[in-house]
Tab-separated table of C-alpha atoms and ligand atoms in Angstrom:
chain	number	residue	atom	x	y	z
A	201	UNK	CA	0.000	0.000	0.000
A	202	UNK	CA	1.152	3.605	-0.740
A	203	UNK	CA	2.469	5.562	1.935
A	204	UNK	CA	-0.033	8.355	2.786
A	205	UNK	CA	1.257	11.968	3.793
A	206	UNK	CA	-0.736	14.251	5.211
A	207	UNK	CA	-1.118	18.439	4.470
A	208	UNK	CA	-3.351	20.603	4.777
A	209	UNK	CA	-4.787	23.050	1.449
A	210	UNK	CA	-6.721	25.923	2.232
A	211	UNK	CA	-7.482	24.994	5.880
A	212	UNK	CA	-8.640	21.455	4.720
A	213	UNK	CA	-6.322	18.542	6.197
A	214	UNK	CA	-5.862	16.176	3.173
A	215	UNK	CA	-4.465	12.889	2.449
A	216	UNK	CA	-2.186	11.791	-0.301
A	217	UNK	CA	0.114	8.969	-1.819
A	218	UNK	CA	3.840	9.538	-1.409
A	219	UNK	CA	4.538	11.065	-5.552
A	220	UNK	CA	1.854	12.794	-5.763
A	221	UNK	CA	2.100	16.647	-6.969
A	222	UNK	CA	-0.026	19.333	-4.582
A	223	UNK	CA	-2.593	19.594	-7.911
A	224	UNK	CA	-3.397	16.116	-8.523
A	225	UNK	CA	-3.925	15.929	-4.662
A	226	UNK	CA	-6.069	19.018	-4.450
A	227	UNK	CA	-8.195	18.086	-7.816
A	228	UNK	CA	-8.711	14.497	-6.519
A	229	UNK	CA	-10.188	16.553	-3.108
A	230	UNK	CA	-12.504	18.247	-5.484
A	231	UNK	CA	-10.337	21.541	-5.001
A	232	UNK	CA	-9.907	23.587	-8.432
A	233	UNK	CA	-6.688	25.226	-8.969
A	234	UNK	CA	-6.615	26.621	-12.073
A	235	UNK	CA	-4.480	25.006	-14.974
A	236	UNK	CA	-3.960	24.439	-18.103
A	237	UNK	CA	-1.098	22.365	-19.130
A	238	UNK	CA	-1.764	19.641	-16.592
A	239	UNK	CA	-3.259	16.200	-18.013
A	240	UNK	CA	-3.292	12.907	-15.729
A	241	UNK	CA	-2.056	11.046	-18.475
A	242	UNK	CA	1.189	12.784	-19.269
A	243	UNK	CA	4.237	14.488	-17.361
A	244	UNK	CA	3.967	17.533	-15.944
A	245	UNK	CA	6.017	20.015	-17.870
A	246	UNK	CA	4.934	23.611	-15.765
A	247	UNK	CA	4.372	25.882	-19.068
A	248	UNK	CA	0.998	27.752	-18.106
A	249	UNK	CA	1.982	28.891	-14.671
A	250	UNK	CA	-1.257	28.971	-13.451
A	251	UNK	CA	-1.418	26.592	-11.168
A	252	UNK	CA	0.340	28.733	-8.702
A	253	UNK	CA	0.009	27.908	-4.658
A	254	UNK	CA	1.401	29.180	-1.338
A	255	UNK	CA	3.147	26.882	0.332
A	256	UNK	CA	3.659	27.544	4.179
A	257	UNK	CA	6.050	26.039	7.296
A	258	UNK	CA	10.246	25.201	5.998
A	259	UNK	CA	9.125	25.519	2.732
A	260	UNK	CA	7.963	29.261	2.506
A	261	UNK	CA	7.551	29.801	-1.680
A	262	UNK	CA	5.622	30.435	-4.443
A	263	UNK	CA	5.519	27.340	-6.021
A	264	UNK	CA	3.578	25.308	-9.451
A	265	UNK	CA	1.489	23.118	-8.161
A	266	UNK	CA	1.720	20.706	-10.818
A	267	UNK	CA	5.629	19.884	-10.291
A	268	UNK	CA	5.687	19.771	-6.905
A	269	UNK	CA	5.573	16.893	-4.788
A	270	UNK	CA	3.395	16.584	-1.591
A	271	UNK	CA	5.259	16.322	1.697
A	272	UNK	CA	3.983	15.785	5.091
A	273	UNK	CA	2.717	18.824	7.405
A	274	UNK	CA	2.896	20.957	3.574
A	275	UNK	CA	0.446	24.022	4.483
A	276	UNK	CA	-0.880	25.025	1.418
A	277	UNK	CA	-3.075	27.797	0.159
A	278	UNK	CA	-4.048	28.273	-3.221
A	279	UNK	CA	-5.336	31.307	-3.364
A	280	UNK	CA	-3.626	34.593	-2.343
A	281	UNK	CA	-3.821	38.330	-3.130
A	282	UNK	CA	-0.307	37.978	-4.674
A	283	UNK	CA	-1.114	34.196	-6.459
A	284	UNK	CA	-4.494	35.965	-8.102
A	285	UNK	CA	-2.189	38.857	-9.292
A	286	UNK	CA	0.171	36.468	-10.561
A	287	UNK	CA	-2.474	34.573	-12.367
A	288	UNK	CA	-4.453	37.196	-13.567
A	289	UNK	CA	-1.699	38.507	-15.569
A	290	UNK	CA	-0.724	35.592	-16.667
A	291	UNK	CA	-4.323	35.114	-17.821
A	292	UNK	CA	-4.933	37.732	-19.282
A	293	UNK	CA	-1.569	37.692	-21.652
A	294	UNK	CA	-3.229	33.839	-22.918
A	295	UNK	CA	-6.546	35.673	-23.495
A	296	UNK	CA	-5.141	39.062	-25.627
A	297	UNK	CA	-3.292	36.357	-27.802
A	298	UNK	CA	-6.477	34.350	-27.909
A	299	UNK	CA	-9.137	34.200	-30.493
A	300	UNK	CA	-12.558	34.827	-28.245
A	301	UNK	CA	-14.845	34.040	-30.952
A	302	UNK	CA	-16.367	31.092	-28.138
A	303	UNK	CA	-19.929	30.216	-28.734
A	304	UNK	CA	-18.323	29.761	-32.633
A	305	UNK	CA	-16.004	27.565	-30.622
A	306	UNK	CA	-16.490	23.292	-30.408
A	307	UNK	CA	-15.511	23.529	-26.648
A	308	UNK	CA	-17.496	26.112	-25.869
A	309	UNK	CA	-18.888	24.707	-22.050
A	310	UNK	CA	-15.894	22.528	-22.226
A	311	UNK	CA	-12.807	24.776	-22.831
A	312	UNK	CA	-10.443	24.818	-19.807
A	313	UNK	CA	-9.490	28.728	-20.793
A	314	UNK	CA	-12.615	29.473	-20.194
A	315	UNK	CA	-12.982	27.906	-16.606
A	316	UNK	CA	-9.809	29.774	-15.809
A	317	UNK	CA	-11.088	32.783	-16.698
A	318	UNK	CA	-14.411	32.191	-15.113
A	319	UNK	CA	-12.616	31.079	-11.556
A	320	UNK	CA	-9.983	34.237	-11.822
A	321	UNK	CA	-12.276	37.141	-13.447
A	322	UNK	CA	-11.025	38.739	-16.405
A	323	UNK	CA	-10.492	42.594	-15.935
A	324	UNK	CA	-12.301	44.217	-19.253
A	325	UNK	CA	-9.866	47.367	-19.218
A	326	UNK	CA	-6.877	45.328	-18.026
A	327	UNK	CA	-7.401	43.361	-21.261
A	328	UNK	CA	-8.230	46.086	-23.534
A	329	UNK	CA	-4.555	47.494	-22.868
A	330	UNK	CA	-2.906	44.610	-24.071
A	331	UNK	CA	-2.269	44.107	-27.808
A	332	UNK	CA	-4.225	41.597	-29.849
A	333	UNK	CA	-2.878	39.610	-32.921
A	334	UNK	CA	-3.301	41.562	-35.356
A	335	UNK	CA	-2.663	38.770	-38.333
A	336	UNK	CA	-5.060	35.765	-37.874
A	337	UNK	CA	-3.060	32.646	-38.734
A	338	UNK	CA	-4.015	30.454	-41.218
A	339	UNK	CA	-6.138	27.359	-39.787
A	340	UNK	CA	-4.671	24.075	-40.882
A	341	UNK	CA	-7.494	21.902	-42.052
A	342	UNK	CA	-5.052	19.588	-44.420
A	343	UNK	CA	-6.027	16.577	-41.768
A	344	UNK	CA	-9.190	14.555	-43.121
A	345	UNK	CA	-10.411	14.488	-39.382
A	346	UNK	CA	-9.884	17.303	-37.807
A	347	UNK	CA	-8.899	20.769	-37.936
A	348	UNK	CA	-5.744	22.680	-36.224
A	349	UNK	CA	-6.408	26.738	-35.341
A	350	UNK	CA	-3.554	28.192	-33.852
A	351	UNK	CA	-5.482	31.232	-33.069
A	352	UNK	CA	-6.845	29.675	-30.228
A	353	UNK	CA	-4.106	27.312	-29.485
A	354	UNK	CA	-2.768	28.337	-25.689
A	355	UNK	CA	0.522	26.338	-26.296
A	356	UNK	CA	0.298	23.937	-23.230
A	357	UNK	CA	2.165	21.515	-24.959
A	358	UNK	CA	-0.332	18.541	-24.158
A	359	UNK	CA	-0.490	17.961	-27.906
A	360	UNK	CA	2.764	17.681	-28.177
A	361	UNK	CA	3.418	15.800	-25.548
A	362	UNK	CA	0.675	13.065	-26.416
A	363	UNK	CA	1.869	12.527	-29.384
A	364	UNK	CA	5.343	11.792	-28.290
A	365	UNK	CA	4.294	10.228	-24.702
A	366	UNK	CA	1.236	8.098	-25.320
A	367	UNK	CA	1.369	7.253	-29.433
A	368	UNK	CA	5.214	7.812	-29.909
A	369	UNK	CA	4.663	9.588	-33.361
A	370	UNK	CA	6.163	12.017	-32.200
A	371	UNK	CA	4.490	13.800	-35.536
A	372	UNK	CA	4.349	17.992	-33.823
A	373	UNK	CA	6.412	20.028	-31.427
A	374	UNK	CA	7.239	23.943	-30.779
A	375	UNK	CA	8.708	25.504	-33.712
A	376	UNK	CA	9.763	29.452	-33.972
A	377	UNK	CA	10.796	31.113	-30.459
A	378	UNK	CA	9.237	34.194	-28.530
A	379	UNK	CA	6.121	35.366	-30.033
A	380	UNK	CA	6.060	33.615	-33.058
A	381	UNK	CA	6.127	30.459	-31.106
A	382	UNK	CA	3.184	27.526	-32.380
A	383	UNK	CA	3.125	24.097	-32.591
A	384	UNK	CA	3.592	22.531	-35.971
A	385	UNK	CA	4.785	19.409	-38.035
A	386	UNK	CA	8.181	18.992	-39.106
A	387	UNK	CA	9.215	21.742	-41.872
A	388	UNK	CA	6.040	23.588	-40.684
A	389	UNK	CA	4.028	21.614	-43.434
A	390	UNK	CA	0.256	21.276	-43.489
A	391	UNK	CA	-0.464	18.624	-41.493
A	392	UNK	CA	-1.786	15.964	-43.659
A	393	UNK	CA	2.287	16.210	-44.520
A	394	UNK	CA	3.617	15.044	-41.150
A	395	UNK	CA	3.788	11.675	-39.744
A	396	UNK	CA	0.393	12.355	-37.538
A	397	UNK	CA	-1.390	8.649	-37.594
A	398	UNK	CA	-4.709	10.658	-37.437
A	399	UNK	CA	-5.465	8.835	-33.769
A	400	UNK	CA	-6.971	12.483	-32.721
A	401	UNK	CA	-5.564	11.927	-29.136
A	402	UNK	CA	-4.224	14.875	-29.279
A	403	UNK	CA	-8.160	16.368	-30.249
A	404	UNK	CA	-9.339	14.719	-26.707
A	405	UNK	CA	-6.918	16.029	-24.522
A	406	UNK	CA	-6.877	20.255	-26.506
A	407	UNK	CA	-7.753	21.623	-23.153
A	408	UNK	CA	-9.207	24.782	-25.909
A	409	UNK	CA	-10.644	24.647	-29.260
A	410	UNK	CA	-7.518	24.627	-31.102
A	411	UNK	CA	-7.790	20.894	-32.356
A	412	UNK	CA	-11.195	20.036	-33.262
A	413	UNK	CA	-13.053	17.412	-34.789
A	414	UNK	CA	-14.275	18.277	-38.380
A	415	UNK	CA	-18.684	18.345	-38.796
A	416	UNK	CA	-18.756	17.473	-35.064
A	417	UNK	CA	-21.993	17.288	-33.617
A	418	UNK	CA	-23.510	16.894	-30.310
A	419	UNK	CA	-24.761	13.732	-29.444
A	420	UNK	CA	-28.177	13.699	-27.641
A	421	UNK	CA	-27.488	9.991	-26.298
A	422	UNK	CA	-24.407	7.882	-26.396
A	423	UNK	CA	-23.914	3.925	-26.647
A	424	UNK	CA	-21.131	2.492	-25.396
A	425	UNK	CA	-20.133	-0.593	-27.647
A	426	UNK	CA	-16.885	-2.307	-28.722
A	427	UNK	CA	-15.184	-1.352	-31.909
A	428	UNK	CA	-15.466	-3.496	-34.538
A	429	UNK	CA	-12.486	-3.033	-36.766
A	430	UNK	CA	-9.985	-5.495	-35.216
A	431	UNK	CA	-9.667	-8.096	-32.871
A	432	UNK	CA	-8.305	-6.067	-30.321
A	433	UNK	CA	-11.708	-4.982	-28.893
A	434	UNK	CA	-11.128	-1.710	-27.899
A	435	UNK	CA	-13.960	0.007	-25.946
A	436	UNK	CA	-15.936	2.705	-27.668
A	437	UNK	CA	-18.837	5.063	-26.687
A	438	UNK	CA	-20.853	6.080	-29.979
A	439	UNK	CA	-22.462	8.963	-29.773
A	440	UNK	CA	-26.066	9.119	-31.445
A	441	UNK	CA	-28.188	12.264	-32.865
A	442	UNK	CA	-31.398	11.530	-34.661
A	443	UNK	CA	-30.574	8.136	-34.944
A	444	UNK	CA	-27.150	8.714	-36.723
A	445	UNK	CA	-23.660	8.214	-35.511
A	446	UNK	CA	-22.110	11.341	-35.282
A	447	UNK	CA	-18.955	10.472	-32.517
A	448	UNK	CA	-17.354	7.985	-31.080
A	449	UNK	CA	-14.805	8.433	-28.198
A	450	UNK	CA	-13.029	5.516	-26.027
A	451	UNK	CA	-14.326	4.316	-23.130
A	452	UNK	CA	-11.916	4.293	-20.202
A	453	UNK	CA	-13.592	1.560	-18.523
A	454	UNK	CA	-12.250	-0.355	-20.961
A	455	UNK	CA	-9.116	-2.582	-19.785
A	456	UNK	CA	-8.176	-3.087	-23.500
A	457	UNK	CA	-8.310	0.317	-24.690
A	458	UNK	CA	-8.358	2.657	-21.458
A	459	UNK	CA	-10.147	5.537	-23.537
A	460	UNK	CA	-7.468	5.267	-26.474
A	461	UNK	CA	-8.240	4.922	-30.135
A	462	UNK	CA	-6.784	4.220	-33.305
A	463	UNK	CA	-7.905	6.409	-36.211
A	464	UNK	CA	-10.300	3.579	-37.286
A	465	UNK	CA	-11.931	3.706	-34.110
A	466	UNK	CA	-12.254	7.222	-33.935
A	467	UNK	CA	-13.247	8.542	-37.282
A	468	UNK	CA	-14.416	5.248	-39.082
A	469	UNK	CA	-17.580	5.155	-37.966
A	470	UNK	CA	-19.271	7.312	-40.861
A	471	UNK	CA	-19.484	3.934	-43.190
A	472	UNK	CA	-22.513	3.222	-40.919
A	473	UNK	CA	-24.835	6.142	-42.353
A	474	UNK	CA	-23.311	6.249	-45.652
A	475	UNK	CA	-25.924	6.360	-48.506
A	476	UNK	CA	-23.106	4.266	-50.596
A	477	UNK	CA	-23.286	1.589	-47.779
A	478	UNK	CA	-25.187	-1.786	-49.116
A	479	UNK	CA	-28.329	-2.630	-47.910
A	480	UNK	CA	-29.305	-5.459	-50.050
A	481	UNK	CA	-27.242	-8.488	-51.413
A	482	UNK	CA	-26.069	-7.745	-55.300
A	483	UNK	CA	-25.814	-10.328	-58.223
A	484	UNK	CA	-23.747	-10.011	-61.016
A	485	UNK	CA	-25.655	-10.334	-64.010
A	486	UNK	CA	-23.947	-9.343	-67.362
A	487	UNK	CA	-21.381	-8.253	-65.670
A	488	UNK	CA	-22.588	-5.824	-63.468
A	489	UNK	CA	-23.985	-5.920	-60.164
A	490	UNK	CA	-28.032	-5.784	-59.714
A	491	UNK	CA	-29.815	-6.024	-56.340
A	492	UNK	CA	-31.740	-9.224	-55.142
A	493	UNK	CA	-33.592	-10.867	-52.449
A	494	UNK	CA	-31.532	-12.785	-49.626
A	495	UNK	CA	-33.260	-16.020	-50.451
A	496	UNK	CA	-31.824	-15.323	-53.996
A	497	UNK	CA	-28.569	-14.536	-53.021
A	498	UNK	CA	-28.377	-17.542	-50.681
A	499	UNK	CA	-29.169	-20.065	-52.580
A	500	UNK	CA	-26.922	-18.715	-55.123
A	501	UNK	CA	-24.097	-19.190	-52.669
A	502	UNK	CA	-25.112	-22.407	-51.488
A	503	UNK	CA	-25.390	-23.822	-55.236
A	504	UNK	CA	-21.541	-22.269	-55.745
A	505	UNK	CA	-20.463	-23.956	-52.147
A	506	UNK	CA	-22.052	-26.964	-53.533
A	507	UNK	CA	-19.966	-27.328	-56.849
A	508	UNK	CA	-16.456	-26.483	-55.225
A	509	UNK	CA	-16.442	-28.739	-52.540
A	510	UNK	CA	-12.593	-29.288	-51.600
A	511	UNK	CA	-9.291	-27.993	-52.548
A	512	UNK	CA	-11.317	-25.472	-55.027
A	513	UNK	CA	-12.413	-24.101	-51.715
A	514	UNK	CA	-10.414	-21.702	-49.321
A	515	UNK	CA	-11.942	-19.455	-46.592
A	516	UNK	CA	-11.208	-16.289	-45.042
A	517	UNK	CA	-12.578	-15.025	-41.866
A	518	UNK	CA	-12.107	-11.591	-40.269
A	519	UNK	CA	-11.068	-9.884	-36.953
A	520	UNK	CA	-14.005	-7.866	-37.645
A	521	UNK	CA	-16.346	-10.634	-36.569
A	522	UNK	CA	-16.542	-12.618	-32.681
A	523	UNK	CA	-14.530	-15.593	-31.737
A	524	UNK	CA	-17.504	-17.851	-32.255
A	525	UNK	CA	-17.993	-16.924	-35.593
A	526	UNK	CA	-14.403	-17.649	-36.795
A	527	UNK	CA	-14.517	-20.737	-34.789
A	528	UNK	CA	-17.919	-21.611	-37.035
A	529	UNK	CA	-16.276	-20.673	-40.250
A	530	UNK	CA	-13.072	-22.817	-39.538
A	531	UNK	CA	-15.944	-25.516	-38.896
A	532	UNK	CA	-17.717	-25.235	-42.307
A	533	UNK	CA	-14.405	-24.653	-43.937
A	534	UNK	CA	-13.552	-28.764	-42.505
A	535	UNK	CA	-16.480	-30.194	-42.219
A	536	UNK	CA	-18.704	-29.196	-44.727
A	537	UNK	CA	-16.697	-27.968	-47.281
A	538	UNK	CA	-13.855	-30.533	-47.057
A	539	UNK	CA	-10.881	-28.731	-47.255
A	540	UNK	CA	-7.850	-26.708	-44.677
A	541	UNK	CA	-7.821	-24.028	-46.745
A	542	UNK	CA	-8.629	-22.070	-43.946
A	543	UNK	CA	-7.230	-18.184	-42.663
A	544	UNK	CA	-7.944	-15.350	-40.845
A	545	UNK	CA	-6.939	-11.506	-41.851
A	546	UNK	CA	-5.351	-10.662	-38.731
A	547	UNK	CA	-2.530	-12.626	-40.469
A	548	UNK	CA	-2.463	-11.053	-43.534
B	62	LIG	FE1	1.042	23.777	-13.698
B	62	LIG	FE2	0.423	24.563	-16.186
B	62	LIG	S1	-0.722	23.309	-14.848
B	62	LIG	S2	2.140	25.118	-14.952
């Protein structure tokens, strides 16, 4: 069992496991210090400095909460007149460089900017002193999937640091210096240009709206299923809007997956709605394909079984489907059809 220290944060004696940082601690309390570079999933790297705290007793400082390491008897205050300067400031130099343009915004609710700025107040004439961008940059939408703006990109890093940390693509980092610092691929090519797999982990964890899902919608209801495209089984939560499929996200329940996805699993869901997507089986009749019944087709298929019984006959069954039915179709490969000439794709 962990060792536990003990501290106290704002007045509030707390308990924690030896290694844990003063945030993770306080957020697992249910006590918000404001951040934006933190995620539970990846290092802590301190670039926001918002997550500022007093920290009383031998060690007297001004520290980030998100680096630093509970210890026992740690007093610990998060908010201070001189932290909520500190922040403020800081906040307001990420808004003035910050498109604001919000309820046009996919996180809008959701965007961890904007429960900063809701927790720390935003001074209207404080802000209006600063200088804005004047140049919008140019959105990258090479990416298929999803869409990069950089005018509301906050450069936390936790793009970055996904894709090198969790998918080891290692496909974006910081490029330029000072204020012409953004994130980009290598050469500063569109996207679609880089090595990015398209997983979109990096869209999950955006704590803004600078990578966003293209077309998203809001689900009304979500479904939580198990993907379909391999045998892996990862988990998946569809989400469902007028009985379409217009998400799907990973479910972190899920001890194969843990919330992660592979670009099938993520984006590959649109066959399902597709007006291209068959309905019906199809013949081919003079050389082209016509529709027809099911009974049709069968029996079709069970006349062709019928004639190229044997080594004619070889099978192969999919990762897409359950155990059971590969385990039938290795069956009627044997025993019905006569013949080994059995596979599966996963081997392909
Ligand atoms: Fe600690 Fe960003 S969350 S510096």
């Amino acid at each position: 069992m962990a060792d536990k220290i003990e501290l106290t944060i704002n007045g509030q004696s707390v308990k924690a496991d030896k290694g844990m940082t003063i945030l993770e601690t306080a957020l697992r309390k249910g006590i918000y210090i404001p951040h934006l570079c933190h995620h539970h999933d990846l290092d802590p790297v301190g670039a926001c400095r918002l997550c500022l705290v007093e920290i009383a007793g031998k060690w007297t400082k001004i520290a980030i909460s998100c680096k630093t390491e509970v210890q026992d008897g740690m007093v610990v205050r998060t908010e201070t007149p001189e932290i909520n300067e500190m922040r403020q400031v800081t906040l307001e130099l990420l808004i003035a460089d910050h498109d604001t343009d919000c309820l046009a915004c996919e996180q809008n609710t959701k965007c961890a900017l904007q429960r900063v700025a809701d927790h720390v107040g935003v001074n209207k004439e404080r802000l209006q002193r600063l200088k804005s961008r004047e140049v919008k940059a140019p959105i990258d939408d090479s990416n298929p999937f999803f869409n990069f703006d950089p005018n509301r990109c906050v450069l936390c890093g936790i793009c970055v640091r996904t894709c090198d940390e969790l998918q080891n693509v290692q496909a974006i980092d910081f490029a330029n210096r000072g204020l012409g610092t953004k994130i980009a691929g290598f050469g500063d090519k569109p996207r679609i240009e880089s090595n990015c797999e398209s997983c979109g982990e990096c869209i999950v964890r955006c704590p803004v709206g600078a990578l966003t899902e293209k077309d998203y919608m809001k689900p009304t209801h979500q479904v939580k299923t198990v993907c379909s495209f391999c045998g892996c089984g990862c988990g998946l939560i569809l989400g469902v809007r007028d009985n379409r499929l217009v998400s799907a996200r990973g479910d972190v329940s899920s001890p194969a997956n843990k919330g992660r996805l592979c670009v099938k699993g993520r984006f590959g869901y649109k066959f399902v709605n597709h007006p291209d997507r068959l309905t019906s089986p199809l013949i081919k009749r003079n050389g082209e394909f016509v529709k027809a019944e099911w009974d049709e087709a069968l029996d079709l298929v069970a006349d062709t079984f019928s004639k190229n019984k044997g080594e004619k006959f070889a099978a192969i069954s999919s990762a897409k489907t359950t155990n059971e039915d590969n385990y039938v179709l290795q069956k009627f490969a044997r025993a019905v059809m006569g013949t080994n000439n059995i596979d599966h794709c996963a081997r392909l």
